[in-house]
mmCIF file of C-alpha atoms and ligand atoms in Angstrom:
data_model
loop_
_atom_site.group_PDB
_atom_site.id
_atom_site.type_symbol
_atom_site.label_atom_id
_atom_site.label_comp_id
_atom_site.label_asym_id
_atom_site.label_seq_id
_atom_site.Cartn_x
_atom_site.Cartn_y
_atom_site.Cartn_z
ATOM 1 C CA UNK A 1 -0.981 6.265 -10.528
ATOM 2 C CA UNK A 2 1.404 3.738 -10.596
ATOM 3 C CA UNK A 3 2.661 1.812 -7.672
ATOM 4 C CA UNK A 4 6.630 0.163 -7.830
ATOM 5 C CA UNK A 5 6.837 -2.235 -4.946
ATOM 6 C CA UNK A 6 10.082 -3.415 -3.304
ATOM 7 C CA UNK A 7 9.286 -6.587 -2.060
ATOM 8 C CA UNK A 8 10.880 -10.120 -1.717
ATOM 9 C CA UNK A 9 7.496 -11.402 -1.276
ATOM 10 C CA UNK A 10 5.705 -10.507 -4.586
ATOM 11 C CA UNK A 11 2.988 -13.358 -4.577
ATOM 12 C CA UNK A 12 1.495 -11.644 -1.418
ATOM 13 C CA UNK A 13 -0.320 -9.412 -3.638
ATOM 14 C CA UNK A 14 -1.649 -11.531 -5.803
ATOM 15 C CA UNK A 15 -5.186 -12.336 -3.829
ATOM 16 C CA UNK A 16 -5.695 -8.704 -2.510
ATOM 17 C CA UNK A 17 -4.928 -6.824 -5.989
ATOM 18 C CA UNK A 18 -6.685 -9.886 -7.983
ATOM 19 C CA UNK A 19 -10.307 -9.350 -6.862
ATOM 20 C CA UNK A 20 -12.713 -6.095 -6.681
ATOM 21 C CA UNK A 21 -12.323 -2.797 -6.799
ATOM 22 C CA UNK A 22 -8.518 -2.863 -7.378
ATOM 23 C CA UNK A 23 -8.490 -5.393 -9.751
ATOM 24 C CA UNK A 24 -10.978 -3.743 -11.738
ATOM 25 C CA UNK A 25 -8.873 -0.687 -11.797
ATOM 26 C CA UNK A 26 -5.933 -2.519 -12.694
ATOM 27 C CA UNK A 27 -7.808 -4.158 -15.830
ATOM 28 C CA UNK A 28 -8.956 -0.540 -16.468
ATOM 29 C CA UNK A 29 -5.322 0.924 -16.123
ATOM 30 C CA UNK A 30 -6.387 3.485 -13.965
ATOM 31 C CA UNK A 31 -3.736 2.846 -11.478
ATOM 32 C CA UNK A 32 -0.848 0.107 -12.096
ATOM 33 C CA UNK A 33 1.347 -1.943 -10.039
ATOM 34 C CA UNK A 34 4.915 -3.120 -10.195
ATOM 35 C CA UNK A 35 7.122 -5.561 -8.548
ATOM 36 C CA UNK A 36 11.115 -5.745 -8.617
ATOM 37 C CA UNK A 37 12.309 -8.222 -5.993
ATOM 38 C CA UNK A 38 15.941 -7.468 -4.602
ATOM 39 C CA UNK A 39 16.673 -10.947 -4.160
ATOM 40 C CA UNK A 40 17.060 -11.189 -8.118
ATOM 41 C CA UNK A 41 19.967 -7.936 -7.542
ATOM 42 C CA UNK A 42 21.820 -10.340 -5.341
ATOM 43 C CA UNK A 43 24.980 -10.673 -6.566
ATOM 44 C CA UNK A 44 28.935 -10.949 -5.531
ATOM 45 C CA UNK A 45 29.807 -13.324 -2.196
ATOM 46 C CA UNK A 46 26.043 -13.535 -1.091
ATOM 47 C CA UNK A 47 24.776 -15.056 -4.581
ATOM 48 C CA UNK A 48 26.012 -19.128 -4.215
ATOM 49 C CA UNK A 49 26.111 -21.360 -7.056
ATOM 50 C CA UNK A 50 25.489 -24.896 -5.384
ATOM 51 C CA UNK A 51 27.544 -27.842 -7.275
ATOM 52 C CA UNK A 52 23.848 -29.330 -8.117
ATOM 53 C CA UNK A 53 23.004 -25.967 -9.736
ATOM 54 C CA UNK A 54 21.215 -24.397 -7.330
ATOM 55 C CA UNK A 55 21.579 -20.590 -6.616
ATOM 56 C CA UNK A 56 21.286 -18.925 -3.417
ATOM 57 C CA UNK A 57 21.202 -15.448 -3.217
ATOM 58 C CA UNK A 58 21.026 -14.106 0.267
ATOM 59 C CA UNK A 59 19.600 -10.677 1.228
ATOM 60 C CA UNK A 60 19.972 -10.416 5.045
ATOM 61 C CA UNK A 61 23.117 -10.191 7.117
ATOM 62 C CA UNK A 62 23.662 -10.050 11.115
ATOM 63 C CA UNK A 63 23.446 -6.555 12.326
ATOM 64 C CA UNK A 64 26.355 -4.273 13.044
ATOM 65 C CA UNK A 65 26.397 -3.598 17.099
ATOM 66 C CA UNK A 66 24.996 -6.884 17.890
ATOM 67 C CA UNK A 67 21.530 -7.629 18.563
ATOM 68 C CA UNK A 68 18.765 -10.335 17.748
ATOM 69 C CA UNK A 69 17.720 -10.739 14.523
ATOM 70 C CA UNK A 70 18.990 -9.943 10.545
ATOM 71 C CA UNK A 71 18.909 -7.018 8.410
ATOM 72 C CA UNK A 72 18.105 -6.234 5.136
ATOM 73 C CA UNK A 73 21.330 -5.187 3.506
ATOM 74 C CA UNK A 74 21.317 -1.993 1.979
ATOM 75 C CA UNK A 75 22.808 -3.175 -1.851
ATOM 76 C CA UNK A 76 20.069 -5.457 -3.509
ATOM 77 C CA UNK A 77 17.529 -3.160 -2.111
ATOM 78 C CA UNK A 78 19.117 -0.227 -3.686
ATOM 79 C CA UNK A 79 19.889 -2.193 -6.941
ATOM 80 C CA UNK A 80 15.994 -2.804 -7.370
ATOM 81 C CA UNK A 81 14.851 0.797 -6.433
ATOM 82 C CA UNK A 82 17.503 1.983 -9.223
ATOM 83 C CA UNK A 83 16.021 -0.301 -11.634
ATOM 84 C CA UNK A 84 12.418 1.853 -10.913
ATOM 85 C CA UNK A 85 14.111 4.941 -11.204
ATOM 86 C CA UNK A 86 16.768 3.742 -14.550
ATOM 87 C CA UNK A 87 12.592 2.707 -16.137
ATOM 88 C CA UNK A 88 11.145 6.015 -14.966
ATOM 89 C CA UNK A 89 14.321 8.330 -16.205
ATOM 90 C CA UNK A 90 13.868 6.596 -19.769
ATOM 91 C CA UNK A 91 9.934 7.063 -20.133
ATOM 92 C CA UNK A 92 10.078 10.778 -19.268
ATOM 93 C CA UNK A 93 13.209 11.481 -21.627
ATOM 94 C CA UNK A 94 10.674 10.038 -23.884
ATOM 95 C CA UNK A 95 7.585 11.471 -23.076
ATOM 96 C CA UNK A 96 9.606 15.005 -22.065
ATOM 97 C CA UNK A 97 7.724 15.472 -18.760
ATOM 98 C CA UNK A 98 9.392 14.535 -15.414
ATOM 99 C CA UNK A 99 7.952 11.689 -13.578
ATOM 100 C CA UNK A 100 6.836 13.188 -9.906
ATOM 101 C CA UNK A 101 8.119 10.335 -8.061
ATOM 102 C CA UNK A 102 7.646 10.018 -4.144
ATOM 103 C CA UNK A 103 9.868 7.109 -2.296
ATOM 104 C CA UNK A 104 7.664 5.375 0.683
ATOM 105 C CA UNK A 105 9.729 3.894 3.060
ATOM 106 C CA UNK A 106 7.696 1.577 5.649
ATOM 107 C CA UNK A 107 8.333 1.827 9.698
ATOM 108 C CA UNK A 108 6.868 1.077 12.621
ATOM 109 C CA UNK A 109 7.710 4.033 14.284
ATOM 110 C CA UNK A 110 7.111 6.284 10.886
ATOM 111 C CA UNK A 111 4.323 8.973 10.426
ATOM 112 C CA UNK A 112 0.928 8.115 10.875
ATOM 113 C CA UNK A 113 -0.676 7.174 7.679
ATOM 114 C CA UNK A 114 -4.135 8.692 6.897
ATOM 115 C CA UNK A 115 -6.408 9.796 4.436
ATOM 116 C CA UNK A 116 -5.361 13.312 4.782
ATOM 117 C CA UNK A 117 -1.885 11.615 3.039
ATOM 118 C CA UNK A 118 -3.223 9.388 0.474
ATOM 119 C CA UNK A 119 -5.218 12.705 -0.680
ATOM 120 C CA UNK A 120 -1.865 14.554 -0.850
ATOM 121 C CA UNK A 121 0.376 11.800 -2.592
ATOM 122 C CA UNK A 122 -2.534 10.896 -4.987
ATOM 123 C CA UNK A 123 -2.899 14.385 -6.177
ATOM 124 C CA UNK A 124 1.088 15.410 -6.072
ATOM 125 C CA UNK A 125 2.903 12.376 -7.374
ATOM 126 C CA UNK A 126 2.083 9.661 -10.725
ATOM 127 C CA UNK A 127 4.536 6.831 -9.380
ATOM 128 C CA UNK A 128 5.062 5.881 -6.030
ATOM 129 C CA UNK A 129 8.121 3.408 -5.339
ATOM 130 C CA UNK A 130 7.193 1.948 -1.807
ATOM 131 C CA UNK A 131 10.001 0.210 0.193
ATOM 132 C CA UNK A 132 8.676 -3.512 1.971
ATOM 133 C CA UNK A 133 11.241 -3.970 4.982
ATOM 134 C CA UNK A 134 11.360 -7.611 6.687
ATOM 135 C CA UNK A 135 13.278 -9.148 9.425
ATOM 136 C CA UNK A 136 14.795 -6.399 11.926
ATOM 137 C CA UNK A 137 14.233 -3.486 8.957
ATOM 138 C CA UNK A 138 16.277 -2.362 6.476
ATOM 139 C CA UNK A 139 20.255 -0.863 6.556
ATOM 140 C CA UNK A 140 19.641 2.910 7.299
ATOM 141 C CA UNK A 141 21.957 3.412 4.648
ATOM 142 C CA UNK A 142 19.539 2.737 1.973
ATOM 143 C CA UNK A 143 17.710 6.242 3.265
ATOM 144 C CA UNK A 144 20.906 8.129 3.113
ATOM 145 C CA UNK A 145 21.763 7.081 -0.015
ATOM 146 C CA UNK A 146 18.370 7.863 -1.738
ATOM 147 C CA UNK A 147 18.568 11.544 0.058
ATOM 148 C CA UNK A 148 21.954 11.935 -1.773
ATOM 149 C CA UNK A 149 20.350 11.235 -4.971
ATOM 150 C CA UNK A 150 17.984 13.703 -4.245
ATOM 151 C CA UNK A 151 15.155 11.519 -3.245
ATOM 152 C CA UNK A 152 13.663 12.144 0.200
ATOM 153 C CA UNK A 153 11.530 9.427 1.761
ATOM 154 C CA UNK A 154 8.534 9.606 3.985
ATOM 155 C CA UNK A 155 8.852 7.012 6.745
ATOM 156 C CA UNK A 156 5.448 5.693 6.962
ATOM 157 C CA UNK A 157 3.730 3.725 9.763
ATOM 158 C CA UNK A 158 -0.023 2.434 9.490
ATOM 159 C CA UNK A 159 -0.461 1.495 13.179
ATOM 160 C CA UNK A 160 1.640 1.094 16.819
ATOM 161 C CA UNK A 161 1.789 -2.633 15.938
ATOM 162 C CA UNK A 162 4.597 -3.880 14.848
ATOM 163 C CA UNK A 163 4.041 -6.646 11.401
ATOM 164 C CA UNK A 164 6.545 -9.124 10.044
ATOM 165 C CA UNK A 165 7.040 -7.228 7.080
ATOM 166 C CA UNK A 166 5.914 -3.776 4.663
ATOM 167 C CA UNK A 167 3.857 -5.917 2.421
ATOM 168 C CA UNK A 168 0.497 -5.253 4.479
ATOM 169 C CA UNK A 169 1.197 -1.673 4.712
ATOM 170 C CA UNK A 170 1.746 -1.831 1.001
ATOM 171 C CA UNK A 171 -1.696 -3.126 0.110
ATOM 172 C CA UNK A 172 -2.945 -0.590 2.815
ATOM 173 C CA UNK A 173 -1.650 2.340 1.014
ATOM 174 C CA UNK A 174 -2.780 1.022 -2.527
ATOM 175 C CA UNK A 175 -6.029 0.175 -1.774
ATOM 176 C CA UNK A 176 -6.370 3.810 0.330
ATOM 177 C CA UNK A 177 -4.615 6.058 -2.081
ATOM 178 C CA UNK A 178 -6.154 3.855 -5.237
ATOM 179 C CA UNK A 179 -9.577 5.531 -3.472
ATOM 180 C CA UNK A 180 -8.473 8.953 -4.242
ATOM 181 C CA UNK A 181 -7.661 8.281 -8.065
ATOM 182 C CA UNK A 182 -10.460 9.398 -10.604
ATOM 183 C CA UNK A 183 -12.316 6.825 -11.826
ATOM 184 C CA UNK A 184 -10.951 3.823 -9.395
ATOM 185 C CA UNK A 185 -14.713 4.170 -7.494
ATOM 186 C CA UNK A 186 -17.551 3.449 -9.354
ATOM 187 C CA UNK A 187 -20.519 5.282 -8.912
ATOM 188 C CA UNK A 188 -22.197 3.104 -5.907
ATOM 189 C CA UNK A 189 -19.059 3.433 -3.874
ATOM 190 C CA UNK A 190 -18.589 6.748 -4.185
ATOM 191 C CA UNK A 191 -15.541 8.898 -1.850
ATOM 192 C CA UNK A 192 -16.776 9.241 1.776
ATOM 193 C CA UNK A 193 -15.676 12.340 1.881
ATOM 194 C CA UNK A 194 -18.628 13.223 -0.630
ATOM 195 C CA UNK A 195 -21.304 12.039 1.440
ATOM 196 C CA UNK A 196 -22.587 11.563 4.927
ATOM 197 C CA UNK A 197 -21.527 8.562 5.524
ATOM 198 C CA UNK A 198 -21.901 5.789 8.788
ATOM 199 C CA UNK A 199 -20.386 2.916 9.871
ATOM 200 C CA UNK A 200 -23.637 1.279 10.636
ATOM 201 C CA UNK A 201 -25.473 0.233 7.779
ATOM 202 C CA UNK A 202 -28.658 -1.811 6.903
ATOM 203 C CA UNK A 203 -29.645 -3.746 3.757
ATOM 204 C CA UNK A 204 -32.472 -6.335 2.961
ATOM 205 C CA UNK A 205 -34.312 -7.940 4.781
ATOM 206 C CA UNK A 206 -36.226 -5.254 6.811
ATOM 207 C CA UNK A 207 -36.794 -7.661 9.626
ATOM 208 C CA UNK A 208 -33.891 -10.122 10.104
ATOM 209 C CA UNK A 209 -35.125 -13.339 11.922
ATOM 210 C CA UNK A 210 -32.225 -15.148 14.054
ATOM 211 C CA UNK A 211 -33.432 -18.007 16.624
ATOM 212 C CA UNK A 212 -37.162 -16.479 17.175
ATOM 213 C CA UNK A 213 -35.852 -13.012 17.776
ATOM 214 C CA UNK A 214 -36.815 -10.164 15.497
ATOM 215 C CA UNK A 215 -33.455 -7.522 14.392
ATOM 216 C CA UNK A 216 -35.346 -4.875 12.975
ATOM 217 C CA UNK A 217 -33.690 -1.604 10.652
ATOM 218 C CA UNK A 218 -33.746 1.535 12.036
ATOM 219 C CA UNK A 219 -37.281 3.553 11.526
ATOM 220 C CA UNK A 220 -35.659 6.474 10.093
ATOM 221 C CA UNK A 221 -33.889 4.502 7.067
ATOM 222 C CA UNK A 222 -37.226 3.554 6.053
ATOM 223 C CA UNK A 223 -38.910 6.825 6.555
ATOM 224 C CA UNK A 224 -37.864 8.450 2.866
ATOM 225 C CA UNK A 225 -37.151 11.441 5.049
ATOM 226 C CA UNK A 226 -34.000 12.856 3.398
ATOM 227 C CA UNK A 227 -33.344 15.175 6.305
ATOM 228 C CA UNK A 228 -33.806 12.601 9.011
ATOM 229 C CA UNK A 229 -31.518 10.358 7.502
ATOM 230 C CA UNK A 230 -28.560 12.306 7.054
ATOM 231 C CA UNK A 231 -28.689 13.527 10.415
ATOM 232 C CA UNK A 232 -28.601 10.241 12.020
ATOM 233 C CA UNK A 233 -26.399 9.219 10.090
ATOM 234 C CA UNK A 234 -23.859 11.638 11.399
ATOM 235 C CA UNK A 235 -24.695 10.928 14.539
ATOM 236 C CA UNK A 236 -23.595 7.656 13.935
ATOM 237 C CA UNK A 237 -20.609 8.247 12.215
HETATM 238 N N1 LIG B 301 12.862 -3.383 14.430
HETATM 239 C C1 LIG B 301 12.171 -2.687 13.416
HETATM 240 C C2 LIG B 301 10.870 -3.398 13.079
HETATM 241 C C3 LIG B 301 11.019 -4.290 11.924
HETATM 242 S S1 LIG B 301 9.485 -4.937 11.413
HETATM 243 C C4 LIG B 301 11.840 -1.284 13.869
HETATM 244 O O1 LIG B 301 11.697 -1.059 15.069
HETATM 245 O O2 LIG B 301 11.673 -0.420 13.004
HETATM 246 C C5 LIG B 301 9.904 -5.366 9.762
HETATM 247 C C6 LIG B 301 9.358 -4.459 8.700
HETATM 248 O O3 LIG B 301 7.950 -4.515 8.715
HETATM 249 C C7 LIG B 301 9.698 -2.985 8.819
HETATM 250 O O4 LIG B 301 10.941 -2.711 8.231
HETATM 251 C C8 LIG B 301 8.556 -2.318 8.063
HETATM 252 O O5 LIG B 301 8.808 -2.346 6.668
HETATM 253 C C9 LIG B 301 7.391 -3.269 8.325
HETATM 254 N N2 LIG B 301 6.470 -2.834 9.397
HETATM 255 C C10 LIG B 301 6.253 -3.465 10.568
HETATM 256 N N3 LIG B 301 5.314 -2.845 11.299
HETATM 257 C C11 LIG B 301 4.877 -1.800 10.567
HETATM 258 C C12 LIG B 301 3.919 -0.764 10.769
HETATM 259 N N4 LIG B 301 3.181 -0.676 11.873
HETATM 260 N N5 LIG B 301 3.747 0.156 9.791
HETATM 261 C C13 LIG B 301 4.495 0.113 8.656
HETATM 262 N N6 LIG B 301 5.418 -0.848 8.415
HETATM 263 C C14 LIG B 301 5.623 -1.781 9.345
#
């Protein structure tokens, strides 16, 4: 699987995809990720060439219809998701298979993500190009114009909160969907799906001491009963 991000914030990554799980996958090459930044497509009246050298190129622009706030404009974004698509084009013309290619567009008010999704996309699609809005969102335009190239997105949403920006939802979906690639889980943290799994669980010690009072693990854990345990654990799931 390989993940194109559209992001003017590229460094955010760097923590969450450098440690773990995911960065052991990464080092493994069982999933990859990509950045292309659409300030760098900036170009025309919004890129400024200060007289000390300096370049500005600017991204956002007051929206149409008034309103707080600045958009993302639709061009630079548009530039750097042709870019992914120019890359892909070439590598299947030379590998003679056609890329399956799904564009992720991130929203607020999008579908619900879920694991039922990240299931679908990780067994339908090899590269995913996902779309980090900031500010007040991105031009609609940018939609429209992917649809006429044939390209529909999936407006996404991971929550009713509303974030500063896609990035988050970006590392959501990788980390998720990375789950559902082969080989991205090691043996000890095997697919819940698989298993009967609970979101209480117990390690060593078997009594935890904390000011005088005794927190003990749950009888049945310790029991060796196979049957026990798997039913409470679904009771606690
Ligand atoms: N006014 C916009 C919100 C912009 S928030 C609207 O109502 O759609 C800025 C960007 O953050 C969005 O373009 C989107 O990329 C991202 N974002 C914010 N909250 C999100 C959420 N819950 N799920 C997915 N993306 C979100």
């Amino acid at each position: 699987m390989h993940f194109h991000i559209i992001t003017l914030f590229p460094e955010m990554f760097d923590s969450y995809l450098g440690e773990s799980i995911l960065a052991r996958a990464i080092k493994e090459k069982k999933i990859q990720v990509s950045f292309y930044n659409p300030r760098t497509f900036v170009s025309g009246k919004y890129k400024r060439v200060w007289p000390d050298g300096n370049v500005s190129r600017i991204v956002d622009d007051r929206p149409y219809g008034g309103g707080p706030g600045m958009i993302l404009r639709a061009e630079p974004v548009l530039k750097a998701i042709e870019s992914v698509l120019k890359k892909l084009e070439a590598k299947s013309k030379k590998q003679k298979a056609r890329p399956q290619i799904k564009i992720i567009n991130f929203s607020p008010s999008g579908k619900k993500f879920s694991t039922s999704y990240a299931k679908q996309v990780a067994g339908k699609y090899s590269n995913l190009i996902l779309i980090c809005g900031r500010y007040e969102g991105i031009d609609a335009r940018v939609k429209k114009v992917l649809r006429a190239m044939g390209y529909a997105t999936d407006d996404i949403s991971i929550g009713e909160y509303v974030l500063t920006g896609g990035e988050l939802p970006a590392m959501v979906l990788i980390d998720s969907i990375s789950r559902q690639v082969k080989g991205v889980l090691g043996k000890y943290e095997s697919l819940e799906e698989e298993r009967v799994s609970s979101s209480e669980v117990y390690t060593r010690p078997e009594v935890l001491l904390h000011e005088g009072k005794k927190f003990r693990v749950p009888k049945v854990l310790l029991s060796g009963h196979r049957k026990n345990i798997e039913e409470w654990k679904k009771k606690k799931q």
